[in-house]
C-alpha atoms as an extended CHARMM CRD file, in Angstrom:
* protein
*
       187  EXT
         1         1  MET       CA              0.0000000000        0.0000000000        0.0000000000  PROA      1               0.0000000000
         2         2  ALA       CA              1.3940000000        3.3810000000       -0.9790000000  PROA      2               0.0000000000
         3         3  PRO       CA              1.7890000000        6.1100000000        1.6510000000  PROA      3               0.0000000000
         4         4  VAL       CA             -0.8030000000        8.8500000000        1.5690000000  PROA      4               0.0000000000
         5         5  PRO       CA              0.6460000000       12.0250000000        0.0610000000  PROA      5               0.0000000000
         6         6  GLY       CA              1.2790000000       14.6530000000        2.7110000000  PROA      6               0.0000000000
         7         7  SER       CA              1.2040000000       12.2140000000        5.6840000000  PROA      7               0.0000000000
         8         8  GLY       CA              4.7900000000       13.1230000000        6.6690000000  PROA      8               0.0000000000
         9         9  LEU       CA              3.8620000000       16.7900000000        6.7200000000  PROA      9               0.0000000000
        10        10  ALA       CA              0.8250000000       16.0530000000        8.8960000000  PROA      10              0.0000000000
        11        11  LYS       CA              2.9280000000       14.0700000000       11.3910000000  PROA      11              0.0000000000
        12        12  GLY       CA              5.4580000000       16.9060000000       11.6090000000  PROA      12              0.0000000000
        13        13  LEU       CA              2.7470000000       19.4860000000       12.2070000000  PROA      13              0.0000000000
        14        14  ALA       CA              1.1880000000       17.2600000000       14.8950000000  PROA      14              0.0000000000
        15        15  VAL       CA              4.5050000000       17.1400000000       16.7760000000  PROA      15              0.0000000000
        16        16  THR       CA              4.8050000000       20.9160000000       16.4900000000  PROA      16              0.0000000000
        17        17  LEU       CA              1.2960000000       21.4780000000       17.8270000000  PROA      17              0.0000000000
        18        18  ARG       CA              1.8520000000       19.0870000000       20.7550000000  PROA      18              0.0000000000
        19        19  THR       CA              5.0640000000       20.8950000000       21.6760000000  PROA      19              0.0000000000
        20        20  MET       CA              3.4350000000       24.3100000000       21.4080000000  PROA      20              0.0000000000
        21        21  THR       CA              0.6810000000       23.3730000000       23.8490000000  PROA      21              0.0000000000
        22        22  LYS       CA              2.9940000000       22.0310000000       26.5810000000  PROA      22              0.0000000000
        23        23  LYS       CA              3.9470000000       24.2680000000       29.4680000000  PROA      23              0.0000000000
        24        24  THR       CA              7.5300000000       25.4870000000       29.2170000000  PROA      24              0.0000000000
        25        25  VAL       CA             10.0420000000       24.8560000000       31.9840000000  PROA      25              0.0000000000
        26        26  THR       CA             12.5630000000       27.6400000000       32.3170000000  PROA      26              0.0000000000
        27        27  GLU       CA             15.4260000000       27.6100000000       34.8120000000  PROA      27              0.0000000000
        28        28  GLN       CA             15.7780000000       31.0470000000       36.3730000000  PROA      28              0.0000000000
        29        29  TYR       CA             19.5540000000       30.5520000000       36.6140000000  PROA      29              0.0000000000
        30        30  PRO       CA             21.0720000000       33.5750000000       38.2840000000  PROA      30              0.0000000000
        31        31  ASP       CA             18.2740000000       33.7660000000       40.8470000000  PROA      31              0.0000000000
        32        32  ALA       CA             17.8770000000       30.0160000000       41.4450000000  PROA      32              0.0000000000
        33        33  GLN       CA             20.9550000000       27.7940000000       41.4700000000  PROA      33              0.0000000000
        34        34  PRO       CA             20.5980000000       24.5660000000       39.4740000000  PROA      34              0.0000000000
        35        35  GLU       CA             20.4630000000       21.2010000000       41.2280000000  PROA      35              0.0000000000
        36        36  LEU       CA             23.7090000000       19.5380000000       40.1510000000  PROA      36              0.0000000000
        37        37  PRO       CA             24.3160000000       15.7760000000       40.0150000000  PROA      37              0.0000000000
        38        38  PRO       CA             26.7000000000       14.4640000000       42.7210000000  PROA      38              0.0000000000
        39        39  ARG       CA             29.5750000000       13.7300000000       40.3130000000  PROA      39              0.0000000000
        40        40  THR       CA             29.4860000000       17.0450000000       38.4580000000  PROA      40              0.0000000000
        41        41  ARG       CA             32.8000000000       18.0380000000       36.8700000000  PROA      41              0.0000000000
        42        42  GLY       CA             33.1910000000       21.7390000000       37.4120000000  PROA      42              0.0000000000
        43        43  VAL       CA             36.7510000000       22.7800000000       38.1910000000  PROA      43              0.0000000000
        44        44  ILE       CA             39.7380000000       21.1080000000       39.8100000000  PROA      44              0.0000000000
        45        45  GLY       CA             40.4630000000       21.8980000000       43.4410000000  PROA      45              0.0000000000
        46        46  LEU       CA             43.9850000000       21.6130000000       44.9120000000  PROA      46              0.0000000000
        47        47  PHE       CA             44.6200000000       20.2470000000       48.4090000000  PROA      47              0.0000000000
        48        48  GLU       CA             48.0790000000       21.7930000000       48.6160000000  PROA      48              0.0000000000
        49        49  GLU       CA             49.1650000000       20.0230000000       51.8100000000  PROA      49              0.0000000000
        50        50  ASN       CA             49.0320000000       16.6530000000       50.0160000000  PROA      50              0.0000000000
        51        51  CYS       CA             50.9870000000       17.7810000000       46.9380000000  PROA      51              0.0000000000
        52        52  THR       CA             54.5380000000       16.3990000000       46.8990000000  PROA      52              0.0000000000
        53        53  VAL       CA             55.4270000000       17.9900000000       43.5390000000  PROA      53              0.0000000000
        54        54  CYS       CA             55.7920000000       14.5610000000       41.9210000000  PROA      54              0.0000000000
        55        55  MET       CA             54.6740000000       16.1490000000       38.6070000000  PROA      55              0.0000000000
        56        56  LEU       CA             52.5840000000       13.1100000000       37.5920000000  PROA      56              0.0000000000
        57        57  CYS       CA             49.5330000000       15.2710000000       36.9080000000  PROA      57              0.0000000000
        58        58  ALA       CA             51.4570000000       17.6120000000       34.6060000000  PROA      58              0.0000000000
        59        59  ARG       CA             53.1720000000       14.7480000000       32.7610000000  PROA      59              0.0000000000
        60        60  GLU       CA             49.9640000000       12.7900000000       32.1960000000  PROA      60              0.0000000000
        61        61  CYS       CA             47.8360000000       15.7670000000       31.1190000000  PROA      61              0.0000000000
        62        62  PRO       CA             47.0530000000       15.3360000000       27.3960000000  PROA      62              0.0000000000
        63        63  ASP       CA             46.5990000000       19.1090000000       26.9690000000  PROA      63              0.0000000000
        64        64  TRP       CA             49.6750000000       20.2050000000       28.9500000000  PROA      64              0.0000000000
        65        65  CYS       CA             47.5360000000       22.7260000000       30.7990000000  PROA      65              0.0000000000
        66        66  ILE       CA             49.0610000000       22.1860000000       34.2800000000  PROA      66              0.0000000000
        67        67  TYR       CA             52.0460000000       24.3380000000       35.2320000000  PROA      67              0.0000000000
        68        68  ILE       CA             54.1320000000       23.3940000000       38.2790000000  PROA      68              0.0000000000
        69        69  ASP       CA             57.2590000000       25.0700000000       39.6480000000  PROA      69              0.0000000000
        70        70  SER       CA             59.1340000000       23.9450000000       42.7500000000  PROA      70              0.0000000000
        71        71  HSD       CA             62.4460000000       24.0510000000       44.5420000000  PROA      71              0.0000000000
        72        72  LYS       CA             64.2620000000       21.7280000000       46.9360000000  PROA      72              0.0000000000
        73        73  GLU       CA             64.7680000000       22.4930000000       50.6030000000  PROA      73              0.0000000000
        74        74  THR       CA             67.0850000000       20.6990000000       52.9950000000  PROA      74              0.0000000000
        75        75  VAL       CA             65.4170000000       19.3910000000       56.1390000000  PROA      75              0.0000000000
        76        76  PRO       CA             67.8270000000       18.9160000000       59.0700000000  PROA      76              0.0000000000
        77        77  ALA       CA             68.2110000000       15.4360000000       60.5380000000  PROA      77              0.0000000000
        78        78  ALA       CA             65.6210000000       14.5140000000       63.1610000000  PROA      78              0.0000000000
        79        79  THR       CA             68.1370000000       12.6630000000       65.3290000000  PROA      79              0.0000000000
        80        80  PRO       CA             71.7720000000       13.4550000000       66.1130000000  PROA      80              0.0000000000
        81        81  GLY       CA             74.0800000000       11.7550000000       63.6530000000  PROA      81              0.0000000000
        82        82  GLY       CA             71.1940000000       11.3490000000       61.2020000000  PROA      82              0.0000000000
        83        83  ARG       CA             71.2340000000       12.3370000000       57.5860000000  PROA      83              0.0000000000
        84        84  ASP       CA             69.7990000000       15.6010000000       56.2710000000  PROA      84              0.0000000000
        85        85  ARG       CA             66.8550000000       15.1200000000       53.9210000000  PROA      85              0.0000000000
        86        86  SER       CA             65.6850000000       17.1580000000       50.9860000000  PROA      86              0.0000000000
        87        87  ARG       CA             62.0800000000       17.7650000000       50.0280000000  PROA      87              0.0000000000
        88        88  ASN       CA             60.3030000000       19.5010000000       47.1970000000  PROA      88              0.0000000000
        89        89  VAL       CA             58.4720000000       22.7330000000       47.9830000000  PROA      89              0.0000000000
        90        90  LEU       CA             55.6520000000       23.8810000000       45.7230000000  PROA      90              0.0000000000
        91        91  ASP       CA             56.2140000000       27.3620000000       44.2920000000  PROA      91              0.0000000000
        92        92  ARG       CA             53.5440000000       27.4630000000       41.5840000000  PROA      92              0.0000000000
        93        93  PHE       CA             50.6170000000       25.2380000000       40.6680000000  PROA      93              0.0000000000
        94        94  ALA       CA             48.3630000000       26.5810000000       37.9360000000  PROA      94              0.0000000000
        95        95  ILE       CA             45.7830000000       25.1070000000       35.6010000000  PROA      95              0.0000000000
        96        96  ASP       CA             44.8120000000       26.7790000000       32.3340000000  PROA      96              0.0000000000
        97        97  PHE       CA             41.0870000000       26.0600000000       32.0610000000  PROA      97              0.0000000000
        98        98  ALA       CA             41.0590000000       27.5380000000       28.5520000000  PROA      98              0.0000000000
        99        99  LEU       CA             43.0700000000       24.4630000000       27.4880000000  PROA      99              0.0000000000
       100       100  CYS       CA             41.6950000000       21.8980000000       29.9360000000  PROA      100             0.0000000000
       101       101  MET       CA             39.3250000000       19.3220000000       28.4470000000  PROA      101             0.0000000000
       102       102  TYR       CA             38.0820000000       18.1350000000       31.8780000000  PROA      102             0.0000000000
       103       103  CYS       CA             39.1610000000       14.5430000000       31.2850000000  PROA      103             0.0000000000
       104       104  GLY       CA             40.1190000000       13.9900000000       34.9380000000  PROA      104             0.0000000000
       105       105  ILE       CA             43.3550000000       12.1340000000       34.1980000000  PROA      105             0.0000000000
       106       106  CYS       CA             45.2830000000       14.4370000000       36.5340000000  PROA      106             0.0000000000
       107       107  ILE       CA             42.9220000000       13.5790000000       39.3930000000  PROA      107             0.0000000000
       108       108  GLU       CA             43.1130000000        9.8530000000       38.6900000000  PROA      108             0.0000000000
       109       109  VAL       CA             46.9260000000        9.6690000000       38.5240000000  PROA      109             0.0000000000
       110       110  CYS       CA             47.5990000000       11.7600000000       41.6430000000  PROA      110             0.0000000000
       111       111  PRO       CA             48.9560000000        9.2100000000       44.1520000000  PROA      111             0.0000000000
       112       112  PHE       CA             48.6290000000       11.5820000000       47.1230000000  PROA      112             0.0000000000
       113       113  ASP       CA             45.0070000000       12.7820000000       46.7030000000  PROA      113             0.0000000000
       114       114  ALA       CA             45.9370000000       16.4000000000       46.0970000000  PROA      114             0.0000000000
       115       115  LEU       CA             43.4720000000       17.0500000000       43.2320000000  PROA      115             0.0000000000
       116       116  PHE       CA             39.6800000000       16.7840000000       43.3990000000  PROA      116             0.0000000000
       117       117  TRP       CA             36.6390000000       17.6140000000       41.2600000000  PROA      117             0.0000000000
       118       118  SER       CA             34.6860000000       20.5870000000       42.5200000000  PROA      118             0.0000000000
       119       119  PRO       CA             31.1460000000       21.1970000000       41.2540000000  PROA      119             0.0000000000
       120       120  GLU       CA             31.9120000000       24.9360000000       41.0180000000  PROA      120             0.0000000000
       121       121  PHE       CA             31.0610000000       26.1170000000       37.5120000000  PROA      121             0.0000000000
       122       122  GLU       CA             30.8260000000       29.9100000000       37.7820000000  PROA      122             0.0000000000
       123       123  TYR       CA             34.3340000000       30.9240000000       36.8300000000  PROA      123             0.0000000000
       124       124  ALA       CA             33.7920000000       32.6450000000       33.4950000000  PROA      124             0.0000000000
       125       125  GLU       CA             36.1710000000       35.4350000000       32.5250000000  PROA      125             0.0000000000
       126       126  THR       CA             35.9720000000       38.1570000000       29.9050000000  PROA      126             0.0000000000
       127       127  ASP       CA             39.6070000000       37.6340000000       28.8850000000  PROA      127             0.0000000000
       128       128  ILE       CA             40.8680000000       34.1590000000       27.9870000000  PROA      128             0.0000000000
       129       129  ARG       CA             44.1990000000       34.8720000000       29.6970000000  PROA      129             0.0000000000
       130       130  ASP       CA             42.3740000000       35.0910000000       33.0300000000  PROA      130             0.0000000000
       131       131  LEU       CA             41.3160000000       31.4210000000       32.7920000000  PROA      131             0.0000000000
       132       132  THR       CA             44.7310000000       30.3180000000       34.0930000000  PROA      132             0.0000000000
       133       133  HSD       CA             44.0210000000       29.8980000000       37.7880000000  PROA      133             0.0000000000
       134       134  GLU       CA             46.8830000000       29.8090000000       40.2810000000  PROA      134             0.0000000000
       135       135  ARG       CA             47.1000000000       27.7050000000       43.4300000000  PROA      135             0.0000000000
       136       136  ASP       CA             45.3510000000       30.2790000000       45.6320000000  PROA      136             0.0000000000
       137       137  LYS       CA             42.1790000000       30.0490000000       43.5320000000  PROA      137             0.0000000000
       138       138  LEU       CA             42.4890000000       26.2520000000       43.2350000000  PROA      138             0.0000000000
       139       139  ARG       CA             42.8130000000       26.0590000000       47.0350000000  PROA      139             0.0000000000
       140       140  GLU       CA             39.6230000000       28.1270000000       47.4550000000  PROA      140             0.0000000000
       141       141  TRP       CA             37.7100000000       25.6660000000       45.2590000000  PROA      141             0.0000000000
       142       142  MET       CA             38.8270000000       22.8190000000       47.5180000000  PROA      142             0.0000000000
       143       143  TRP       CA             36.2150000000       23.9270000000       50.0690000000  PROA      143             0.0000000000
       144       144  THR       CA             33.4390000000       23.3150000000       47.5340000000  PROA      144             0.0000000000
       145       145  VAL       CA             34.4210000000       19.6710000000       46.9820000000  PROA      145             0.0000000000
       146       146  PRO       CA             31.6300000000       17.4400000000       48.2960000000  PROA      146             0.0000000000
       147       147  ALA       CA             32.3820000000       14.7650000000       50.8710000000  PROA      147             0.0000000000
       148       148  PRO       CA             32.9020000000       11.2890000000       49.4380000000  PROA      148             0.0000000000
       149       149  PRO       CA             29.8220000000        9.0800000000       49.4190000000  PROA      149             0.0000000000
       150       150  ALA       CA             29.3320000000        6.8030000000       52.4040000000  PROA      150             0.0000000000
       151       151  LEU       CA             30.4950000000        3.2200000000       52.0940000000  PROA      151             0.0000000000
       152       152  ASP       CA             27.9040000000        0.6350000000       51.2090000000  PROA      152             0.0000000000
       153       153  PRO       CA             26.7590000000       -0.9430000000       54.5040000000  PROA      153             0.0000000000
       154       154  GLY       CA             26.8640000000       -4.4220000000       52.9570000000  PROA      154             0.0000000000
       155       155  ALA       CA             30.3300000000       -3.9620000000       51.4580000000  PROA      155             0.0000000000
       156       156  GLU       CA             33.3960000000       -5.8280000000       52.6360000000  PROA      156             0.0000000000
       157       157  GLU       CA             35.6360000000       -3.9190000000       55.0400000000  PROA      157             0.0000000000
       158       158  PRO       CA             38.7220000000       -2.4270000000       53.3330000000  PROA      158             0.0000000000
       159       159  LYS       CA             41.8220000000       -4.6160000000       53.7220000000  PROA      159             0.0000000000
       160       160  GLU       CA             43.7860000000       -1.7870000000       55.3300000000  PROA      160             0.0000000000
       161       161  LEU       CA             41.1940000000       -1.3350000000       58.0790000000  PROA      161             0.0000000000
       162       162  ALA       CA             40.9010000000       -5.0800000000       58.6530000000  PROA      162             0.0000000000
       163       163  ALA       CA             44.6970000000       -5.4290000000       59.0020000000  PROA      163             0.0000000000
       164       164  ALA       CA             44.9120000000       -2.4370000000       61.3630000000  PROA      164             0.0000000000
       165       165  ARG       CA             42.0430000000       -3.7640000000       63.4970000000  PROA      165             0.0000000000
       166       166  LYS       CA             43.6520000000       -7.2300000000       63.6590000000  PROA      166             0.0000000000
       167       167  ALA       CA             46.9820000000       -5.7310000000       64.7810000000  PROA      167             0.0000000000
       168       168  ALA       CA             45.2380000000       -3.5610000000       67.4040000000  PROA      168             0.0000000000
       169       169  ASP       CA             43.2940000000       -6.5620000000       68.7420000000  PROA      169             0.0000000000
       170       170  LYS       CA             46.4860000000       -8.6310000000       68.9450000000  PROA      170             0.0000000000
       171       171  LEU       CA             48.2790000000       -5.8330000000       70.8350000000  PROA      171             0.0000000000
       172       172  ALA       CA             45.3260000000       -5.4220000000       73.2110000000  PROA      172             0.0000000000
       173       173  ALA       CA             45.2730000000       -9.1730000000       73.8580000000  PROA      173             0.0000000000
       174       174  GLN       CA             49.0160000000       -9.1580000000       74.6750000000  PROA      174             0.0000000000
       175       175  GLN       CA             48.5410000000       -6.2690000000       77.1140000000  PROA      175             0.0000000000
       176       176  GLN       CA             45.6460000000       -8.0830000000       78.8110000000  PROA      176             0.0000000000
       177       177  GLU       CA             47.7740000000      -11.1810000000       79.6490000000  PROA      177             0.0000000000
       178       178  PRO       CA             48.8970000000      -11.0210000000       83.3320000000  PROA      178             0.0000000000
       179       179  ASP       CA             52.1890000000      -12.8230000000       82.7350000000  PROA      179             0.0000000000
       180       180  GLY       CA             53.3740000000      -12.0690000000       79.2390000000  PROA      180             0.0000000000
       181       181  PRO       CA             56.0160000000      -14.2460000000       77.5940000000  PROA      181             0.0000000000
       182       182  GLY       CA             59.4720000000      -13.6980000000       78.9770000000  PROA      182             0.0000000000
       183       183  GLU       CA             58.3590000000      -12.3190000000       82.3620000000  PROA      183             0.0000000000
       184       184  GLU       CA             60.3030000000      -14.9870000000       84.2780000000  PROA      184             0.0000000000
       185       185  ASP       CA             63.5550000000      -14.1060000000       82.4530000000  PROA      185             0.0000000000
       186       186  ARG       CA             63.6610000000      -10.5450000000       83.7750000000  PROA      186             0.0000000000
       187       187  THR       CA             64.8180000000      -11.4490000000       87.3070000000  PROA      187             0.0000000000
């Protein structure tokens, strides 16, 4: 059976009429903040105290939009006769959000949990050169990072916690014994 001429046009007009009669839903953005999903990727926050200047984030970034400068400081020995240590001190940590593609690789490769996703999205600038944000601004965004979700109550306990609890229980059991091993040898 051949299609009726003009049936496609009628279907299109029917969709248009249905859409025209529906009530519109408009977000009043500046006055009412949008409800963001929990894993929203806004900007990257820096927890500076955890940064060891290992440079993994800058090396793994496909856009090369992370700039890090540092210097070494000598830390005196903690004990007499000990060896002086050197540590890296962060001088500059900046991210150019004009280049960033928000892939999250820098956050994933950071072994010290120094970088986090913040849901902050209101950081527009009138000049593209102002989209390079230094560590002070990245540190401010750290306070907008949401807390991690709670663990699943039915999930298995993390191995680290189980091992620490086992060691603590063993130590408590040894301290509870009235005559520990080797007590008779101390006379």
